[in-house]
PDB file of C-alpha atoms in Angstrom:
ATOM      1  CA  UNK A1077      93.203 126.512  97.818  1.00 65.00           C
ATOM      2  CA  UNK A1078      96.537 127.101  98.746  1.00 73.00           C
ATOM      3  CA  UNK A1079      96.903 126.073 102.046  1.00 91.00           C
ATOM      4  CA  UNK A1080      97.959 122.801 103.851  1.00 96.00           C
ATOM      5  CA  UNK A1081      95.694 121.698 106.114  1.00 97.00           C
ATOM      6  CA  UNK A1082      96.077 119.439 108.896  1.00 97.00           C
ATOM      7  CA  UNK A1083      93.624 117.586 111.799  1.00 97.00           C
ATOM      8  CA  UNK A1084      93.567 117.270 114.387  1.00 97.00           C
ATOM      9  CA  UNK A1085      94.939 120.074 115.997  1.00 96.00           C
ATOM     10  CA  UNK A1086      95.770 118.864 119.386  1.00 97.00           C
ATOM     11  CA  UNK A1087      95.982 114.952 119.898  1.00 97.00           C
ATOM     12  CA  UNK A1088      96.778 113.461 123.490  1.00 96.00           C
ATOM     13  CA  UNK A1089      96.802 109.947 123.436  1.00 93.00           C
ATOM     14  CA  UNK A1090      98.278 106.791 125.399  1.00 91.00           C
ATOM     15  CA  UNK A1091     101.245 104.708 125.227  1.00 90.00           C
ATOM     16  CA  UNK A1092      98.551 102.055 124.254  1.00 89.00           C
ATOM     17  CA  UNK A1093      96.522 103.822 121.725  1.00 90.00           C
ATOM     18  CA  UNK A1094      96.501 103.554 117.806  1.00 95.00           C
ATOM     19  CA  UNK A1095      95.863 107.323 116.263  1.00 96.00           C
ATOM     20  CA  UNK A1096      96.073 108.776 112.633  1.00 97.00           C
ATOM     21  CA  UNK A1097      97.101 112.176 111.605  1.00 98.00           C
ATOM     22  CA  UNK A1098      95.755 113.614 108.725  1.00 98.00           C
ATOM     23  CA  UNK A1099      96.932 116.331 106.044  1.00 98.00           C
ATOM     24  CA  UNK A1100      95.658 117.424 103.167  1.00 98.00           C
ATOM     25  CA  UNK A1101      96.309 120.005 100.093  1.00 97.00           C
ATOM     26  CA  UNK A1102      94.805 120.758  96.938  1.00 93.00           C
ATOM     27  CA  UNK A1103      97.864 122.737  94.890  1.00 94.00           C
ATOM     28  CA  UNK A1104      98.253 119.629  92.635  1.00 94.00           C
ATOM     29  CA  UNK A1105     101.635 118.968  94.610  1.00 95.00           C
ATOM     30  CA  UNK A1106     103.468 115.538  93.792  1.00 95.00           C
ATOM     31  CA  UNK A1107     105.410 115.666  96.703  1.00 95.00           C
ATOM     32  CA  UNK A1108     104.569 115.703 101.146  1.00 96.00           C
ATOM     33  CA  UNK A1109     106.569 115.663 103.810  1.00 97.00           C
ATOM     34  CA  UNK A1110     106.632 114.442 107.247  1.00 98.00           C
ATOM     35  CA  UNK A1111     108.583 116.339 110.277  1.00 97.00           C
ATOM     36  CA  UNK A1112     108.728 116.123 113.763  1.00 97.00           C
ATOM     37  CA  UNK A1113     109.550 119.833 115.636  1.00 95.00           C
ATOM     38  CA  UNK A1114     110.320 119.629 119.625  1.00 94.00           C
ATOM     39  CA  UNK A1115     109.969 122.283 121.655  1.00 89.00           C
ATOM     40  CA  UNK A1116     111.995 125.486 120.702  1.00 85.00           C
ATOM     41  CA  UNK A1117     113.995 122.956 118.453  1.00 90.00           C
ATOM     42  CA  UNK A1118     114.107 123.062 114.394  1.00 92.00           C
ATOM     43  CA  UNK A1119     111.906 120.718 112.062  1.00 94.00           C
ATOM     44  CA  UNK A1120     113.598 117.334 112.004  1.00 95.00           C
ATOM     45  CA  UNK A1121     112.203 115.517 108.312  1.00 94.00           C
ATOM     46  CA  UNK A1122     110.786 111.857 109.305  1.00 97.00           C
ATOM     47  CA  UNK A1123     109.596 110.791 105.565  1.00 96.00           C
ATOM     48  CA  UNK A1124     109.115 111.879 102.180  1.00 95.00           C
ATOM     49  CA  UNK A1125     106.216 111.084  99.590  1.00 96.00           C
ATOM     50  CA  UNK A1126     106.810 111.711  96.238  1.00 94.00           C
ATOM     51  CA  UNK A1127     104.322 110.457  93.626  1.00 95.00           C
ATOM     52  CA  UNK A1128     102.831 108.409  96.597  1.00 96.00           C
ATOM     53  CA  UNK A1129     105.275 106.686  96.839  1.00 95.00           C
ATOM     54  CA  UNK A1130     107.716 106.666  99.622  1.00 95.00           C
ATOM     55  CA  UNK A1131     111.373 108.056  98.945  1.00 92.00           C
ATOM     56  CA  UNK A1132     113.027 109.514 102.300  1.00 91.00           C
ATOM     57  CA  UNK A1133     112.490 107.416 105.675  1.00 92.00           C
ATOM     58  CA  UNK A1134     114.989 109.110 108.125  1.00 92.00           C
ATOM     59  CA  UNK A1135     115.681 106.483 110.352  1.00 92.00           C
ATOM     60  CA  UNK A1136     111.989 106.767 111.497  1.00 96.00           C
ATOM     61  CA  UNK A1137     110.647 104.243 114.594  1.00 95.00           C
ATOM     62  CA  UNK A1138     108.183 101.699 113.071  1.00 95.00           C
ATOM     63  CA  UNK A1139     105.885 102.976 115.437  1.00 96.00           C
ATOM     64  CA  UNK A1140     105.097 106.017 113.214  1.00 97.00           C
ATOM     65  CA  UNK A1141     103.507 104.387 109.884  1.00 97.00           C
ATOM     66  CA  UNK A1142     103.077 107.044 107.050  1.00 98.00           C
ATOM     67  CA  UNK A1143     100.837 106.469 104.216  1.00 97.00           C
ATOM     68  CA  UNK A1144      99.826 108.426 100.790  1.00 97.00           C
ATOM     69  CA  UNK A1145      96.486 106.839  99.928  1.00 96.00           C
ATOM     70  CA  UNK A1146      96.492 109.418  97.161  1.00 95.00           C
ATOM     71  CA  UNK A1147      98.249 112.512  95.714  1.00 93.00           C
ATOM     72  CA  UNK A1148      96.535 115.682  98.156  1.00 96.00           C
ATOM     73  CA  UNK A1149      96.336 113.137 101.261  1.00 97.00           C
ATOM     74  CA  UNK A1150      98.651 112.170 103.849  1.00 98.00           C
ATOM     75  CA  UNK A1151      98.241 110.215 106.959  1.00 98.00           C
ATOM     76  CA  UNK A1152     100.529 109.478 109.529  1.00 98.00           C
ATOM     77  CA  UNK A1153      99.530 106.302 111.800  1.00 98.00           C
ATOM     78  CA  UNK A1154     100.512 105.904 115.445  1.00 97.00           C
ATOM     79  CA  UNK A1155     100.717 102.984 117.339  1.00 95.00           C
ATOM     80  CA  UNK A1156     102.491 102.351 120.395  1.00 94.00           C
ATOM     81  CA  UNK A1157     104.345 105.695 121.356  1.00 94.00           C
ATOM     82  CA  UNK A1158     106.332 106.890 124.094  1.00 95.00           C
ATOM     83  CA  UNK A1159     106.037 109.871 125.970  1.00 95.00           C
ATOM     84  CA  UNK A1160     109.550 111.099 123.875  1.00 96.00           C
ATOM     85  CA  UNK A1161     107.280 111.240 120.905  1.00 97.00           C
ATOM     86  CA  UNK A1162     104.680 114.203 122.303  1.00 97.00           C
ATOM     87  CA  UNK A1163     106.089 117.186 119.687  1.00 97.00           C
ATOM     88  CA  UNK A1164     104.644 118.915 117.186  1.00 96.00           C
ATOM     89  CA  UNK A1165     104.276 117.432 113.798  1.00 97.00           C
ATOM     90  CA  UNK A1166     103.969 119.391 110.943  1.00 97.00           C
ATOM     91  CA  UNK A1167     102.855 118.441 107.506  1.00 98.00           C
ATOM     92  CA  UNK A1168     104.551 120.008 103.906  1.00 96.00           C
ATOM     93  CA  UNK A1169     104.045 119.680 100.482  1.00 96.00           C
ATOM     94  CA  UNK A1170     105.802 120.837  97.162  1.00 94.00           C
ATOM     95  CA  UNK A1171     105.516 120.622  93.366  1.00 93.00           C
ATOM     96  CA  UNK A1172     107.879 118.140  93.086  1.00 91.00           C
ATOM     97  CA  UNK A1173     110.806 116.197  95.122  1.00 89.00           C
ATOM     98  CA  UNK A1174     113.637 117.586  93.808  1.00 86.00           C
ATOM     99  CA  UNK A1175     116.907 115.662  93.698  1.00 82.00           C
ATOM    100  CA  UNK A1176     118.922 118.431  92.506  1.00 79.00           C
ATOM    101  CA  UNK A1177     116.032 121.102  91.889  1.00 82.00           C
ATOM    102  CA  UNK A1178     115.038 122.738  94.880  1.00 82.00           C
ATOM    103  CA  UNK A1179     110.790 123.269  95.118  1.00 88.00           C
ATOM    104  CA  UNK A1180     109.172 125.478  97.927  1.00 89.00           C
ATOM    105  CA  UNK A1181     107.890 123.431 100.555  1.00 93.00           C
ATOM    106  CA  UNK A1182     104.166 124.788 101.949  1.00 94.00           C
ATOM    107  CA  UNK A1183     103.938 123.894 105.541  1.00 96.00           C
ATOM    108  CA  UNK A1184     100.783 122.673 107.258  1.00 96.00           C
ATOM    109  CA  UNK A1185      99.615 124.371 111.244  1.00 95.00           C
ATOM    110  CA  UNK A1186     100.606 121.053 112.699  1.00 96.00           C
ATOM    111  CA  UNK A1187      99.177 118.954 115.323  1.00 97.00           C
ATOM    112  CA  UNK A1188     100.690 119.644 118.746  1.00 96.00           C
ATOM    113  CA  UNK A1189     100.893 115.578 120.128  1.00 97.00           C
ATOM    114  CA  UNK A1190     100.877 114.815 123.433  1.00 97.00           C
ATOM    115  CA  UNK A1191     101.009 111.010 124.866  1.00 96.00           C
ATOM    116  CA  UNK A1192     100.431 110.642 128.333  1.00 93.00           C
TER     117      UNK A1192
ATOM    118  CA  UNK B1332     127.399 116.137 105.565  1.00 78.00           C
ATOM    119  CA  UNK B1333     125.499 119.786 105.872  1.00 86.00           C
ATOM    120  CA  UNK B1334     124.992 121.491 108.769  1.00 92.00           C
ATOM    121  CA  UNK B1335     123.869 124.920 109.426  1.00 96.00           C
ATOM    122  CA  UNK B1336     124.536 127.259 112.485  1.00 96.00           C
ATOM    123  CA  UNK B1337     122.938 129.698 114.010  1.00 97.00           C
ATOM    124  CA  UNK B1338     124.837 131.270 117.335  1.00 96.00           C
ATOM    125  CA  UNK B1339     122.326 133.002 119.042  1.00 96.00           C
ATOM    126  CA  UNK B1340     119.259 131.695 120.676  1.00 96.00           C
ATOM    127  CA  UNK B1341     117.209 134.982 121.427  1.00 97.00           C
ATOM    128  CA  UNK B1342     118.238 138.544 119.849  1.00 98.00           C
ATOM    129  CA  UNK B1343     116.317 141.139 121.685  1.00 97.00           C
ATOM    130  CA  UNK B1344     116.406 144.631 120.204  1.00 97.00           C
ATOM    131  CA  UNK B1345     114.664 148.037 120.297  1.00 97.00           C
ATOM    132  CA  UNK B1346     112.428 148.939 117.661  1.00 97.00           C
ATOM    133  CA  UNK B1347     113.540 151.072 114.920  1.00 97.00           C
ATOM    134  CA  UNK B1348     117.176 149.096 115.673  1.00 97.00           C
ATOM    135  CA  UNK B1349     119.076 147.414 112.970  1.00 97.00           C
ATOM    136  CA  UNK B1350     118.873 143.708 113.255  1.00 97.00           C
ATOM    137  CA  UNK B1351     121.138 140.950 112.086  1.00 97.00           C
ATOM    138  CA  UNK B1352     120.443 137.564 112.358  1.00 98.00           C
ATOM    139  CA  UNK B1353     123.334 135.062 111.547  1.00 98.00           C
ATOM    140  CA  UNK B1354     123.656 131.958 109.463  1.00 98.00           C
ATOM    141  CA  UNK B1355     127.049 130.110 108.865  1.00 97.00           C
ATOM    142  CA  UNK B1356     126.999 126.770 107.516  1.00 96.00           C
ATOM    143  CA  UNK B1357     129.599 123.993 106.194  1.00 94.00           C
ATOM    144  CA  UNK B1358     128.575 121.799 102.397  1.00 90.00           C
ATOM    145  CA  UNK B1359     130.584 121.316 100.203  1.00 85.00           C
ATOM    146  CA  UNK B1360     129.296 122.040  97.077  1.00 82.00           C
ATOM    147  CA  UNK B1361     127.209 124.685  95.929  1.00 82.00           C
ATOM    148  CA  UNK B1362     123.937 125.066  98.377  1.00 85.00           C
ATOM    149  CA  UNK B1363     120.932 126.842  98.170  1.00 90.00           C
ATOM    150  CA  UNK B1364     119.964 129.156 101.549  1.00 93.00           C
ATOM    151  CA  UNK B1365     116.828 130.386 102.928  1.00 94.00           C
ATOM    152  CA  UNK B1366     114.964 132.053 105.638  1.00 96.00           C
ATOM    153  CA  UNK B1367     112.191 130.674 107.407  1.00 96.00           C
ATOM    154  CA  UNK B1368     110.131 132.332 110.345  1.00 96.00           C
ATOM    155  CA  UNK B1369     107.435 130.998 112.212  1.00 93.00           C
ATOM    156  CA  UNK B1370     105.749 133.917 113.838  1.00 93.00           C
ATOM    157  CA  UNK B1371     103.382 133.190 117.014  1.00 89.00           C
ATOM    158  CA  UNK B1372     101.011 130.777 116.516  1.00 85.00           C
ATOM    159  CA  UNK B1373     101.231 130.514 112.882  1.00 89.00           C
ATOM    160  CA  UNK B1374     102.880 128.080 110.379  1.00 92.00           C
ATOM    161  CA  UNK B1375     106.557 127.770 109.541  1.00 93.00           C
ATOM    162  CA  UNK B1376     106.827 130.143 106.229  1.00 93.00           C
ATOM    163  CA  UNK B1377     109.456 130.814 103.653  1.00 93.00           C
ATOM    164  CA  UNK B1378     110.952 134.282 104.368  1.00 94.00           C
ATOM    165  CA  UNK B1379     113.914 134.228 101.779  1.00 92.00           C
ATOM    166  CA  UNK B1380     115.540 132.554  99.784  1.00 90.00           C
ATOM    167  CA  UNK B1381     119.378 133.378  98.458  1.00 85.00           C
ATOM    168  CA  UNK B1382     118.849 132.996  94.473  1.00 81.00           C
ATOM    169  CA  UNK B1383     116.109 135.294  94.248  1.00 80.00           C
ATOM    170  CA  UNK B1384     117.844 137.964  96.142  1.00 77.00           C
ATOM    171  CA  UNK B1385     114.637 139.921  96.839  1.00 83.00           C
ATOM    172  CA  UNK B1386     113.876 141.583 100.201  1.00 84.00           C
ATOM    173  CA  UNK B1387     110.861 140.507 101.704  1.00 87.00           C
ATOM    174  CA  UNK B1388     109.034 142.922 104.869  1.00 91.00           C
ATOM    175  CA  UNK B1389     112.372 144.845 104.434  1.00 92.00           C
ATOM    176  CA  UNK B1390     114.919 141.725 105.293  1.00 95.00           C
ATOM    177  CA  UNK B1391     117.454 140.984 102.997  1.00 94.00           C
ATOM    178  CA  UNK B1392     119.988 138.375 103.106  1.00 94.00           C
ATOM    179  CA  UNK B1393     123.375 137.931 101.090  1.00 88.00           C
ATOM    180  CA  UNK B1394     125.276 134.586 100.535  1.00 90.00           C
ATOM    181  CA  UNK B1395     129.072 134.581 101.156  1.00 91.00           C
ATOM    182  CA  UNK B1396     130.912 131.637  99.595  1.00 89.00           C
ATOM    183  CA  UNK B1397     133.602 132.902 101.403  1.00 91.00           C
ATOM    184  CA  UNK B1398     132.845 133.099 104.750  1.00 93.00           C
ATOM    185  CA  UNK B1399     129.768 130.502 104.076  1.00 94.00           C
ATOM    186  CA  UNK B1400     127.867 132.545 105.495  1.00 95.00           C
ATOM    187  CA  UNK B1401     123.734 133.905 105.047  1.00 96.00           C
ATOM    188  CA  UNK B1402     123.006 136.496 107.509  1.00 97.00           C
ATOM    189  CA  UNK B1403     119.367 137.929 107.698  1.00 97.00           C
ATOM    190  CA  UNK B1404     119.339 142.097 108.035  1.00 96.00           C
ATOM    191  CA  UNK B1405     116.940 144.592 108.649  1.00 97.00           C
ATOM    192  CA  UNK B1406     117.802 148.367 108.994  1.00 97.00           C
ATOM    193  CA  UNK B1407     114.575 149.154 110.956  1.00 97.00           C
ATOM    194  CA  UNK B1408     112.718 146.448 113.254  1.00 97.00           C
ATOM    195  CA  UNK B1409     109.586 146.347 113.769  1.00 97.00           C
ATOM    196  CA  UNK B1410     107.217 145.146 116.566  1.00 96.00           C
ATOM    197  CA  UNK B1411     105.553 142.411 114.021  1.00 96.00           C
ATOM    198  CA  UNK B1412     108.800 141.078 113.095  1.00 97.00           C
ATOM    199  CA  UNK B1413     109.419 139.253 116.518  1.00 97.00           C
ATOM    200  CA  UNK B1414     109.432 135.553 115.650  1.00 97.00           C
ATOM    201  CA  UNK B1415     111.429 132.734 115.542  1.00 96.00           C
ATOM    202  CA  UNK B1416     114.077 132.402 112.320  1.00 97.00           C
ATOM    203  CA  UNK B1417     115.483 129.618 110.940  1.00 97.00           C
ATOM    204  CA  UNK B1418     118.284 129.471 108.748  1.00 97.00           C
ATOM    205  CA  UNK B1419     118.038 126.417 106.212  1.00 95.00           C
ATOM    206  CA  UNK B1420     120.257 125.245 103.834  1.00 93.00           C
ATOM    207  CA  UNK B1421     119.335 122.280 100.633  1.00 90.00           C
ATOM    208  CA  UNK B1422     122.471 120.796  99.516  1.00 77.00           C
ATOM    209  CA  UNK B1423     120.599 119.483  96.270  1.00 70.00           C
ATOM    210  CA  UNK B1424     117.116 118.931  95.692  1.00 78.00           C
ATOM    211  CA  UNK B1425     114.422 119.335  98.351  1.00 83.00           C
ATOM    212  CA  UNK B1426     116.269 118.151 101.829  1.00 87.00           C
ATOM    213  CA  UNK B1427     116.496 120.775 103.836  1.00 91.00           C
ATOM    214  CA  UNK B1428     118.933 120.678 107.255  1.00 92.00           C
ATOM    215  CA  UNK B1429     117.780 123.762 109.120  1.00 95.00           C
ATOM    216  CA  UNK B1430     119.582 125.572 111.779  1.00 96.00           C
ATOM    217  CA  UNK B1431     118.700 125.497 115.468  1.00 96.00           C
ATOM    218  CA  UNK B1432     116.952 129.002 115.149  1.00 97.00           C
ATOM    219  CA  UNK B1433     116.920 132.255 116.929  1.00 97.00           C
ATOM    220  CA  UNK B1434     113.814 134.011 118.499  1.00 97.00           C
ATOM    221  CA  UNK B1435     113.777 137.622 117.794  1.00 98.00           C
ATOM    222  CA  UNK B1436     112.099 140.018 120.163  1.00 98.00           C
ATOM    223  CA  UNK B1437     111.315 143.139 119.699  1.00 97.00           C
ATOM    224  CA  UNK B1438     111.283 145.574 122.301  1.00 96.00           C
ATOM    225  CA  UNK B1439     109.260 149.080 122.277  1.00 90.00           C
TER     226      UNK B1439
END
């Protein structure tokens, strides 16, 4: 399998709701990758799991809450968005983080969010 | 800080037109470039990148220290290549900054 995979594929939720997003791959990669992509924007990185653990948070609201129960799974939590945060969300993975090594990142379909 | 440009918004051409879509950016050591494209619909995919120097669907794209520059070029375009581009640029390791893009569209 050498895809990344990620569900739902649409999401509308409200300001109130809690949600999770889900990815998933099964290439053995160490590292995922969370990014939020407006509309006819580029792919802004929110965090980075390497090893399951966290390394990169970019300044991220506390309102997103990532987490890497293990090394092919990666959830995203929601809880209390705004109507700012509807984008599309895409998912990546790679071999490794690399700190000076650069790895291929696989992108996911992304889940197109909408809160209302 | 890295930052990566990319002037044009939409390039519309006609097929069987060359096409060139730019890249400048500003690090200050040595970077890595790539391509990306994210055609209709699908996922954001690696097109290129600058140290394997390969051409991929007929692009090519050259790095210029000089000019610090990484323009994407096609001799012919074709009706599947209209898509959006990114240029993106790692300045060590696995970050990427990626530029703003530019949609190509091809024309018959």
């Amino acid at each position: 399998d050498t895809e990344v995979t990620q569900t739902p594929k649409h999401l509308v939720m409200g300001m109130t709701n809690k949600k999770s997003l889900k990815c998933e791959q099964h290439m053995g990669h160490r590292a995922m990758y969370w990014y939020k992509q407006k509309a006819k924007k580029p792919p802004e990185l929110m965090f980075v799991y390497s090893y399951e653990k966290l390394s990169i948070n970019e300044s991220v609201p506390s309102r997103f809450s990532p987490e890497c129960p293990n090394s092919s799974l990666l959830n995203l939590h929601l809880h209390a968005l705004q109507p700012e945060d509807s984008a599309l969300y895409l998912c990546a993975s790679s071999q490794f983080y690399g700190v000076k090594t650069h790895y291929e990142q696989y992108f996911g379909p992304g889940t197109r969010l909408t809160v209302t | 800080a890295q930052r990566v440009t990319q002037p044009e918004k939409l390039l519309s051409v006609f097929k069987g037109a060359p096409v060139e879509l730019k890249c400048n950016y500003s690090y200050s050591g040595s970077p890595e470039l790539f391509w990306y494209v994210q055609y209709s619909r699908q996922r954001l995919q690696l097109l290129l990148r600058h140290i394997s120097r390969e051409s991929i669907k007929g692009f090519t794209a050259d790095l210029n220290k000089g000019e610090t520059s990484f323009h994407l070029k096609k001799p012919f375009a074709q009706e599947e290549d209209s898509a959006m581009y990114y240029c993106a640029l790692a300045g060590g390791g696995n970050k990427l900054t990626f530029g703003t893009g530019t949609q190509l569209k091809v024309e018959l």
